[in-house]
mmCIF file of C-alpha atoms (C1' of nucleotides) in Angstrom:
data_model
loop_
_atom_site.group_PDB
_atom_site.id
_atom_site.type_symbol
_atom_site.label_atom_id
_atom_site.label_comp_id
_atom_site.label_asym_id
_atom_site.label_seq_id
_atom_site.Cartn_x
_atom_site.Cartn_y
_atom_site.Cartn_z
ATOM 1 C CA MET A 1 -0.202 -0.263 -0.386
ATOM 2 C CA THR A 2 3.370 1.900 0.218
ATOM 3 C CA SER A 3 3.138 4.347 -2.945
ATOM 4 C CA GLU A 4 5.838 3.254 -4.916
ATOM 5 C CA PRO A 5 9.431 4.819 -4.006
ATOM 6 C CA ALA A 6 9.946 6.048 -7.847
ATOM 7 C CA GLU A 7 6.875 7.724 -7.527
ATOM 8 C CA SER A 8 7.182 9.186 -3.831
ATOM 9 C CA ILE A 9 10.801 10.639 -5.214
ATOM 10 C CA ARG A 10 9.305 12.037 -7.991
ATOM 11 C CA THR A 11 6.289 13.612 -6.516
ATOM 12 C CA ALA A 12 8.899 15.079 -4.389
ATOM 13 C CA GLY A 13 10.625 16.735 -7.069
ATOM 14 C CA LEU A 14 13.714 14.868 -7.326
ATOM 15 C CA ARG A 15 14.965 12.703 -10.336
ATOM 16 C CA VAL A 16 14.845 8.781 -9.901
ATOM 17 C CA THR A 17 18.311 7.281 -9.555
ATOM 18 C CA ALA A 18 19.495 3.799 -8.713
ATOM 19 C CA GLN A 19 20.897 5.235 -5.961
ATOM 20 C CA ARG A 20 17.795 7.156 -4.422
ATOM 21 C CA LEU A 21 15.567 3.504 -4.930
ATOM 22 C CA ALA A 22 18.800 1.440 -3.405
ATOM 23 C CA VAL A 23 18.746 3.725 -0.114
ATOM 24 C CA LEU A 24 15.372 3.727 0.244
ATOM 25 C CA GLY A 25 14.902 -0.177 -0.440
ATOM 26 C CA ALA A 26 17.717 -0.825 2.113
ATOM 27 C CA LEU A 27 16.142 1.215 4.730
ATOM 28 C CA ASP A 28 13.092 -0.739 4.523
ATOM 29 C CA GLY A 29 14.989 -3.585 6.520
ATOM 30 C CA MET A 30 17.027 -1.500 8.758
ATOM 31 C CA PRO A 31 14.715 0.957 10.787
ATOM 32 C CA HIS A 32 17.004 3.193 12.303
ATOM 33 C CA ALA A 33 20.329 2.985 10.480
ATOM 34 C CA ASP A 34 23.378 5.219 10.203
ATOM 35 C CA THR A 35 25.024 6.098 6.842
ATOM 36 C CA GLU A 36 27.938 4.060 7.384
ATOM 37 C CA ALA A 37 25.690 0.914 7.490
ATOM 38 C CA LEU A 38 23.030 1.725 4.817
ATOM 39 C CA HIS A 39 26.481 2.382 2.440
ATOM 40 C CA ARG A 40 27.701 -1.067 3.332
ATOM 41 C CA ALA A 41 23.598 -2.395 2.633
ATOM 42 C CA VAL A 42 23.335 -0.538 -0.691
ATOM 43 C CA ARG A 43 26.913 -1.557 -1.825
ATOM 44 C CA ARG A 44 25.127 -5.269 -2.007
ATOM 45 C CA THR A 45 23.078 -4.298 -5.007
ATOM 46 C CA LEU A 46 25.245 -0.992 -6.139
ATOM 47 C CA PRO A 47 28.704 -2.070 -5.753
ATOM 48 C CA GLY A 48 30.258 1.459 -6.849
ATOM 49 C CA ILE A 49 28.243 3.360 -4.631
ATOM 50 C CA THR A 50 30.508 5.790 -2.623
ATOM 51 C CA LEU A 51 29.833 6.727 1.028
ATOM 52 C CA GLN A 52 29.810 10.601 -0.220
ATOM 53 C CA SER A 53 26.874 9.800 -2.750
ATOM 54 C CA VAL A 54 24.893 7.840 0.356
ATOM 55 C CA TYR A 55 25.161 11.102 2.400
ATOM 56 C CA VAL A 56 23.835 13.472 -0.584
ATOM 57 C CA VAL A 57 21.047 10.912 -1.260
ATOM 58 C CA LEU A 58 20.026 10.918 2.643
ATOM 59 C CA GLY A 59 20.562 14.595 3.029
ATOM 60 C CA ALA A 60 18.418 14.836 -0.585
ATOM 61 C CA LEU A 61 15.695 12.132 1.139
ATOM 62 C CA THR A 62 15.358 13.877 4.054
ATOM 63 C CA GLU A 63 14.636 17.411 2.832
ATOM 64 C CA ALA A 64 12.387 16.086 0.770
ATOM 65 C CA GLY A 65 10.730 14.697 3.641
ATOM 66 C CA LEU A 66 10.857 11.494 2.374
ATOM 67 C CA ILE A 67 12.776 9.851 5.280
ATOM 68 C CA ARG A 68 13.669 11.555 9.041
ATOM 69 C CA ARG A 69 17.305 11.905 10.485
ATOM 70 C CA ILE A 70 17.201 11.801 13.974
ATOM 71 C CA GLU A 71 20.702 12.796 16.110
ATOM 72 C CA PRO A 72 20.783 10.930 19.348
ATOM 73 C CA ALA A 73 23.461 12.234 21.458
ATOM 74 C CA GLY A 74 26.544 10.136 21.328
ATOM 75 C CA SER A 75 25.847 8.238 17.880
ATOM 76 C CA PRO A 76 25.717 9.162 14.318
ATOM 77 C CA ALA A 77 23.003 10.086 12.421
ATOM 78 C CA LEU A 78 20.172 7.710 11.791
ATOM 79 C CA TYR A 79 17.692 7.335 9.412
ATOM 80 C CA GLU A 80 14.428 6.276 9.337
ATOM 81 C CA ARG A 81 11.562 5.686 6.628
ATOM 82 C CA ARG A 82 8.434 6.027 9.101
ATOM 83 C CA ILE A 83 7.253 9.653 8.929
ATOM 84 C CA GLY A 84 4.502 11.785 9.230
ATOM 85 C CA ASP A 85 3.075 10.095 12.221
ATOM 86 C CA ASN A 86 4.846 11.761 15.182
ATOM 87 C CA HIS A 87 6.547 9.307 16.732
ATOM 88 C CA HIS A 88 9.189 9.436 19.495
ATOM 89 C CA HIS A 89 12.331 6.910 19.997
ATOM 90 C CA ALA A 90 13.492 5.076 23.211
ATOM 91 C CA ILE A 91 17.194 4.870 22.959
ATOM 92 C CA CYS A 92 19.570 2.139 25.366
ATOM 93 C CA SER A 93 22.038 4.293 26.844
ATOM 94 C CA ARG A 94 24.410 1.160 26.752
ATOM 95 C CA CYS A 95 24.007 -0.508 23.100
ATOM 96 C CA GLY A 96 22.670 2.509 21.395
ATOM 97 C CA ALA A 97 19.534 0.446 20.226
ATOM 98 C CA VAL A 98 16.312 2.453 19.199
ATOM 99 C CA GLN A 99 13.054 1.568 19.422
ATOM 100 C CA ASP A 100 9.760 3.616 17.979
ATOM 101 C CA VAL A 101 8.011 5.200 20.738
ATOM 102 C CA ASP A 102 4.101 6.053 19.933
ATOM 103 C CA CYS A 103 3.841 9.719 21.447
ATOM 104 C CA VAL A 104 1.561 8.805 24.278
ATOM 105 C CA VAL A 105 -2.139 8.635 24.143
ATOM 106 C CA GLY A 106 -3.981 11.647 24.879
ATOM 107 C CA HIS A 107 -1.098 13.470 26.155
ATOM 108 C CA ALA A 108 -0.390 15.462 23.216
ATOM 109 C CA PRO A 109 -0.131 18.638 25.035
ATOM 110 C CA CYS A 110 3.593 17.469 25.944
ATOM 111 C CA LEU A 111 4.152 19.099 22.722
ATOM 112 C CA HIS A 112 2.779 22.019 23.683
ATOM 113 C CA PRO A 113 5.247 23.647 26.383
ATOM 114 C CA SER A 114 3.578 26.106 28.926
ATOM 115 C CA ASP A 115 6.009 28.488 28.197
ATOM 116 C CA ALA A 116 8.232 28.555 25.324
ATOM 117 C CA ALA A 117 9.584 32.140 25.700
ATOM 118 C CA GLY A 118 8.085 33.311 22.640
ATOM 119 C CA PHE A 119 9.671 30.450 20.647
ATOM 120 C CA ALA A 120 7.164 29.234 17.709
ATOM 121 C CA VAL A 121 7.324 26.087 18.451
ATOM 122 C CA GLN A 122 7.350 23.822 15.293
ATOM 123 C CA THR A 123 8.149 20.674 16.683
ATOM 124 C CA ALA A 124 8.905 18.519 19.382
ATOM 125 C CA GLU A 125 11.323 15.783 19.941
ATOM 126 C CA VAL A 126 11.056 13.479 22.716
ATOM 127 C CA THR A 127 13.857 10.685 23.568
ATOM 128 C CA PHE A 128 13.875 8.451 26.171
ATOM 129 C CA TRP A 129 16.866 7.089 27.681
ATOM 130 C CA GLY A 130 17.184 3.827 29.273
ATOM 131 C CA LEU A 131 18.103 0.359 29.108
ATOM 132 C CA CYS A 132 17.023 -2.190 26.441
ATOM 133 C CA PRO A 133 15.250 -5.760 27.462
ATOM 134 C CA ALA A 134 18.668 -7.128 26.453
ATOM 135 C CA CYS A 135 21.044 -4.833 28.480
ATOM 136 C CA GLN A 136 18.915 -4.916 31.850
ATOM 137 C CA ASN A 137 20.391 -8.523 32.002
ATOM 138 C CA ALA A 138 23.987 -7.234 32.925
ATOM 139 C CA MET B 1 22.819 30.290 47.971
ATOM 140 C CA THR B 2 24.960 28.355 45.504
ATOM 141 C CA SER B 3 27.032 26.355 47.543
ATOM 142 C CA GLU B 4 30.741 26.764 47.021
ATOM 143 C CA PRO B 5 31.696 25.303 43.676
ATOM 144 C CA ALA B 6 34.661 24.367 44.929
ATOM 145 C CA GLU B 7 32.894 22.413 48.005
ATOM 146 C CA SER B 8 30.493 20.508 45.392
ATOM 147 C CA ILE B 9 33.788 19.559 43.315
ATOM 148 C CA ARG B 10 35.463 17.821 46.093
ATOM 149 C CA THR B 11 31.672 16.514 47.318
ATOM 150 C CA ALA B 12 31.795 14.934 44.104
ATOM 151 C CA GLY B 13 35.044 12.980 44.513
ATOM 152 C CA LEU B 14 36.629 14.867 42.211
ATOM 153 C CA ARG B 15 39.899 17.413 42.956
ATOM 154 C CA VAL B 16 39.182 21.003 43.116
ATOM 155 C CA THR B 17 41.584 22.716 40.456
ATOM 156 C CA ALA B 18 41.946 26.192 38.798
ATOM 157 C CA GLN B 19 40.954 24.691 35.769
ATOM 158 C CA ARG B 20 37.317 22.927 36.795
ATOM 159 C CA LEU B 21 36.899 26.610 38.962
ATOM 160 C CA ALA B 22 37.264 28.764 36.015
ATOM 161 C CA VAL B 23 34.725 26.432 33.827
ATOM 162 C CA LEU B 24 32.634 26.486 36.293
ATOM 163 C CA GLY B 25 32.412 29.944 36.919
ATOM 164 C CA ALA B 26 32.446 30.746 32.847
ATOM 165 C CA LEU B 27 29.256 28.927 32.946
ATOM 166 C CA ASP B 28 27.985 30.667 35.122
ATOM 167 C CA GLY B 29 27.510 33.447 32.557
ATOM 168 C CA MET B 30 26.661 31.217 29.505
ATOM 169 C CA PRO B 31 23.805 29.155 30.102
ATOM 170 C CA HIS B 32 23.944 26.866 26.966
ATOM 171 C CA ALA B 33 27.969 27.452 25.682
ATOM 172 C CA ASP B 34 29.780 24.647 23.652
ATOM 173 C CA THR B 35 33.293 23.883 24.077
ATOM 174 C CA GLU B 36 34.967 26.471 22.064
ATOM 175 C CA ALA B 37 32.873 29.215 23.571
ATOM 176 C CA LEU B 38 33.637 28.033 27.411
ATOM 177 C CA HIS B 39 37.467 27.909 26.200
ATOM 178 C CA ARG B 40 37.519 31.436 25.363
ATOM 179 C CA ALA B 41 35.836 32.417 28.273
ATOM 180 C CA VAL B 42 38.159 30.565 30.491
ATOM 181 C CA ARG B 43 41.300 31.433 28.688
ATOM 182 C CA ARG B 44 40.661 34.968 30.062
ATOM 183 C CA THR B 45 41.451 33.950 33.475
ATOM 184 C CA LEU B 46 43.644 31.212 33.007
ATOM 185 C CA PRO B 47 45.567 31.679 29.769
ATOM 186 C CA GLY B 48 47.431 28.787 29.128
ATOM 187 C CA ILE B 49 44.449 26.183 29.213
ATOM 188 C CA THR B 50 44.291 24.226 26.489
ATOM 189 C CA LEU B 51 40.560 23.492 24.361
ATOM 190 C CA GLN B 52 41.648 19.504 25.183
ATOM 191 C CA SER B 53 41.718 20.031 28.720
ATOM 192 C CA VAL B 54 38.132 22.484 28.701
ATOM 193 C CA TYR B 55 37.017 18.657 27.030
ATOM 194 C CA VAL B 56 38.507 16.841 29.880
ATOM 195 C CA VAL B 57 37.160 18.839 32.229
ATOM 196 C CA LEU B 58 33.663 18.952 30.494
ATOM 197 C CA GLY B 59 33.801 15.830 30.716
ATOM 198 C CA ALA B 60 34.375 15.032 34.498
ATOM 199 C CA LEU B 61 32.176 17.814 35.501
ATOM 200 C CA THR B 62 29.384 16.207 33.447
ATOM 201 C CA GLU B 63 30.229 12.451 34.764
ATOM 202 C CA ALA B 64 29.904 13.843 38.028
ATOM 203 C CA GLY B 65 26.734 15.039 37.709
ATOM 204 C CA LEU B 66 27.672 18.907 38.427
ATOM 205 C CA ILE B 67 26.653 20.216 34.948
ATOM 206 C CA ARG B 68 24.487 18.915 31.855
ATOM 207 C CA ARG B 69 25.667 17.943 28.407
ATOM 208 C CA ILE B 70 23.036 18.710 25.444
ATOM 209 C CA GLU B 71 23.411 17.650 21.726
ATOM 210 C CA PRO B 72 21.313 19.553 19.769
ATOM 211 C CA ALA B 73 20.985 18.337 15.989
ATOM 212 C CA GLY B 74 23.710 19.928 13.914
ATOM 213 C CA SER B 75 25.062 21.283 17.045
ATOM 214 C CA PRO B 76 28.573 20.865 18.772
ATOM 215 C CA ALA B 77 27.969 19.830 22.678
ATOM 216 C CA LEU B 78 26.219 22.239 24.685
ATOM 217 C CA TYR B 79 26.883 22.284 28.312
ATOM 218 C CA GLU B 80 24.435 23.960 31.161
ATOM 219 C CA ARG B 81 25.010 24.397 34.925
ATOM 220 C CA ARG B 82 21.230 23.887 35.626
ATOM 221 C CA ILE B 83 20.386 20.723 36.927
ATOM 222 C CA GLY B 84 18.533 18.329 38.975
ATOM 223 C CA ASP B 85 15.303 19.840 37.840
ATOM 224 C CA ASN B 86 14.174 17.970 34.660
ATOM 225 C CA HIS B 87 13.928 21.250 32.553
ATOM 226 C CA HIS B 88 13.404 21.010 28.393
ATOM 227 C CA HIS B 89 15.174 22.878 25.442
ATOM 228 C CA ALA B 90 13.337 25.615 22.589
ATOM 229 C CA ILE B 91 15.842 25.422 20.069
ATOM 230 C CA CYS B 92 15.593 27.826 17.287
ATOM 231 C CA SER B 93 16.430 25.897 13.955
ATOM 232 C CA ARG B 94 17.490 29.046 12.385
ATOM 233 C CA CYS B 95 20.440 30.845 14.797
ATOM 234 C CA GLY B 96 20.582 27.637 17.338
ATOM 235 C CA ALA B 97 19.473 30.170 20.427
ATOM 236 C CA VAL B 98 18.528 28.067 23.269
ATOM 237 C CA GLN B 99 16.484 28.343 25.997
ATOM 238 C CA ASP B 100 15.146 26.671 28.909
ATOM 239 C CA VAL B 101 11.797 25.502 28.938
ATOM 240 C CA ASP B 102 10.502 24.161 32.554
ATOM 241 C CA CYS B 103 8.428 20.822 32.340
ATOM 242 C CA VAL B 104 5.071 21.204 31.297
ATOM 243 C CA VAL B 105 3.011 21.600 34.374
ATOM 244 C CA GLY B 106 0.449 19.061 35.501
ATOM 245 C CA HIS B 107 1.972 16.559 32.345
ATOM 246 C CA ALA B 108 5.214 14.873 33.796
ATOM 247 C CA PRO B 109 3.108 11.804 32.302
ATOM 248 C CA CYS B 110 4.483 12.700 29.152
ATOM 249 C CA LEU B 111 8.031 11.396 30.545
ATOM 250 C CA HIS B 112 6.422 7.812 30.579
ATOM 251 C CA PRO B 113 5.774 6.409 27.550
ATOM 252 C CA SER B 114 2.595 3.852 27.303
ATOM 253 C CA ASP B 115 5.041 1.642 25.636
ATOM 254 C CA ALA B 116 8.686 1.892 25.794
ATOM 255 C CA ALA B 117 9.199 -2.130 24.419
ATOM 256 C CA GLY B 118 10.271 -3.466 27.209
ATOM 257 C CA PHE B 119 13.124 -0.320 27.733
ATOM 258 C CA ALA B 120 13.577 0.157 31.419
ATOM 259 C CA VAL B 121 13.381 4.151 30.772
ATOM 260 C CA GLN B 122 15.910 6.451 32.870
ATOM 261 C CA THR B 123 15.246 10.198 31.828
ATOM 262 C CA ALA B 124 13.317 11.520 29.226
ATOM 263 C CA GLU B 125 14.952 14.530 26.752
ATOM 264 C CA VAL B 126 12.256 17.076 25.235
ATOM 265 C CA THR B 127 13.655 19.580 22.630
ATOM 266 C CA PHE B 128 11.317 21.713 20.842
ATOM 267 C CA TRP B 129 12.216 23.232 17.669
ATOM 268 C CA GLY B 130 10.679 26.699 16.118
ATOM 269 C CA LEU B 131 11.991 29.878 15.282
ATOM 270 C CA CYS B 132 13.413 32.075 18.318
ATOM 271 C CA PRO B 133 11.287 35.375 18.814
ATOM 272 C CA ALA B 134 14.246 37.517 16.850
ATOM 273 C CA CYS B 135 14.103 34.929 13.793
ATOM 274 C CA GLN B 136 10.283 35.206 13.564
ATOM 275 C CA ASN B 137 10.816 38.907 12.220
ATOM 276 C CA ALA B 138 12.513 37.742 8.951
ATOM 277 C "C1'" DC C 1 17.985 10.825 -29.682
ATOM 278 C "C1'" DC C 2 19.852 15.353 -27.656
ATOM 279 C "C1'" DG C 3 19.981 18.997 -24.631
ATOM 280 C "C1'" DT C 4 20.160 20.728 -20.060
ATOM 281 C "C1'" DT C 5 20.694 20.177 -15.555
ATOM 282 C "C1'" DA C 6 19.973 17.675 -11.459
ATOM 283 C "C1'" DT C 7 23.565 13.864 -9.255
ATOM 284 C "C1'" DT C 8 26.741 11.264 -8.456
ATOM 285 C "C1'" DA C 9 31.864 10.206 -8.158
ATOM 286 C "C1'" DC C 10 36.126 11.387 -6.864
ATOM 287 C "C1'" DG C 11 39.503 13.456 -3.585
ATOM 288 C "C1'" DA C 12 40.543 16.246 -0.691
ATOM 289 C "C1'" DA C 13 39.213 19.395 3.703
ATOM 290 C "C1'" DT C 14 36.628 20.485 7.864
ATOM 291 C "C1'" DA C 15 34.670 20.433 12.709
ATOM 292 C "C1'" DA C 16 34.432 18.034 16.590
ATOM 293 C "C1'" DT C 17 35.807 15.212 19.719
ATOM 294 C "C1'" DT C 18 38.973 11.927 21.760
ATOM 295 C "C1'" DC C 19 43.746 9.757 22.492
ATOM 296 C "C1'" DA C 20 48.456 8.061 24.346
ATOM 297 C "C1'" DC C 21 51.496 9.834 26.907
ATOM 298 C "C1'" DA C 22 54.491 13.088 30.039
ATOM 299 C "C1'" DA C 23 54.772 16.894 32.787
ATOM 300 C "C1'" DT C 24 52.100 19.025 36.629
ATOM 301 C "C1'" DA C 25 49.776 19.689 40.884
ATOM 302 C "C1'" DA C 26 46.002 18.272 44.809
ATOM 303 C "C1'" DG C 27 45.489 16.458 48.720
ATOM 304 C "C1'" DC C 28 46.961 12.880 52.354
ATOM 305 C "C1'" DC C 29 50.226 11.410 55.431
ATOM 306 C "C1'" DC C 30 53.802 12.557 58.633
ATOM 307 C "C1'" DG D 1 55.593 22.562 55.933
ATOM 308 C "C1'" DG D 2 57.848 18.471 52.241
ATOM 309 C "C1'" DG D 3 57.127 14.828 50.478
ATOM 310 C "C1'" DC D 4 54.435 11.179 47.964
ATOM 311 C "C1'" DT D 5 51.181 9.332 45.517
ATOM 312 C "C1'" DT D 6 47.728 9.515 42.012
ATOM 313 C "C1'" DA D 7 44.246 12.314 39.653
ATOM 314 C "C1'" DT D 8 44.426 15.925 36.526
ATOM 315 C "C1'" DT D 9 46.382 18.977 32.497
ATOM 316 C "C1'" DG D 10 49.180 19.701 28.728
ATOM 317 C "C1'" DT D 11 51.190 18.292 24.294
ATOM 318 C "C1'" DG D 12 50.742 16.503 19.646
ATOM 319 C "C1'" DA D 13 48.837 13.306 16.829
ATOM 320 C "C1'" DA D 14 44.778 10.585 15.968
ATOM 321 C "C1'" DT D 15 39.913 9.707 14.700
ATOM 322 C "C1'" DT D 16 34.861 9.808 13.227
ATOM 323 C "C1'" DA D 17 31.274 11.911 11.114
ATOM 324 C "C1'" DT D 18 30.347 15.148 7.900
ATOM 325 C "C1'" DT D 19 30.885 18.593 4.139
ATOM 326 C "C1'" DC D 20 32.586 20.936 0.051
ATOM 327 C "C1'" DG D 21 34.752 21.930 -4.598
ATOM 328 C "C1'" DT D 22 34.651 20.510 -9.140
ATOM 329 C "C1'" DA D 23 34.132 16.774 -12.787
ATOM 330 C "C1'" DA D 24 31.893 13.190 -14.890
ATOM 331 C "C1'" DT D 25 27.600 11.076 -15.610
ATOM 332 C "C1'" DA D 26 22.538 10.317 -15.874
ATOM 333 C "C1'" DA D 27 18.064 11.924 -15.994
ATOM 334 C "C1'" DC D 28 14.143 13.397 -18.569
ATOM 335 C "C1'" DG D 29 11.308 16.855 -20.833
ATOM 336 C "C1'" DG D 30 11.237 18.453 -25.886
#
DNA sequence: CCGTTATTACGAATAATTCACAATAAGCCC
DNA sequence: GGGCTTATTGTGAATTATTCGTAATAACGG
């Protein structure tokens, strides 16, 4: 039901290239991957692609709103394909594992600060830090 | 009313050094400064201090819980002296200005995700992105 | 199929941060 | 107060993540 990747790229006003399709495709199996991991994955189908091109592709797709970039403290930037819903992340402070977390039901207010000192708030980003199930046993 | 900086450093199990005192002192006038800005500030009273030492000092103070490090996307790490209260930040997506934002009154629940997929959540970090008052006029 | 223009490749550069190791100084004991 | 032990700082280089300039390539509209 997801619209064709090629079409969504075109609709965003971008040219459809093998590199962009490959990055989007790789991202499907890697919900929160960094640039290097994506480069490794994409290389399997596109052996010649350079790391720098993956950076450029990710930048373009992010700017076009086709993917989302998150930049957790102490980690390189991660990319995800799930967009449009306002979801947040739980990150393991020990191993770095990332889990999507739906916005707390009925608490959308947490996205509207009582006092933002005159800021015109556009988005709210919530990150939960803790231990993932695996790291709790250690 | 703030306890003596020297004492708080000692209480944290750290040795009291001129460098640590200077960094803490500089941080008083710069609520959300990055390492380089702090280095410049500290140099005024401690001309010989190196940038690397500022990094080390900030790391030690952060680990000891005397200051707090925030790492906004697209910015170097910032440090602040206000700790212990669970406050958040509004950041201008245009100029990078940072404002403290108190936790939404009565909505502490925003710190407890409905489903964290088994994560043992220890802290919640909220960042509001938008335009600061100055940048709204542009 | 051709030309225009976006996109990618290539190579180098930069920014932020960390590391290894030697020099220094804090704090404790006497 | 002097000396000892060990934490801390200074020095210089290395690393990681990312960006930039420019030439080569490929998408897509005519």
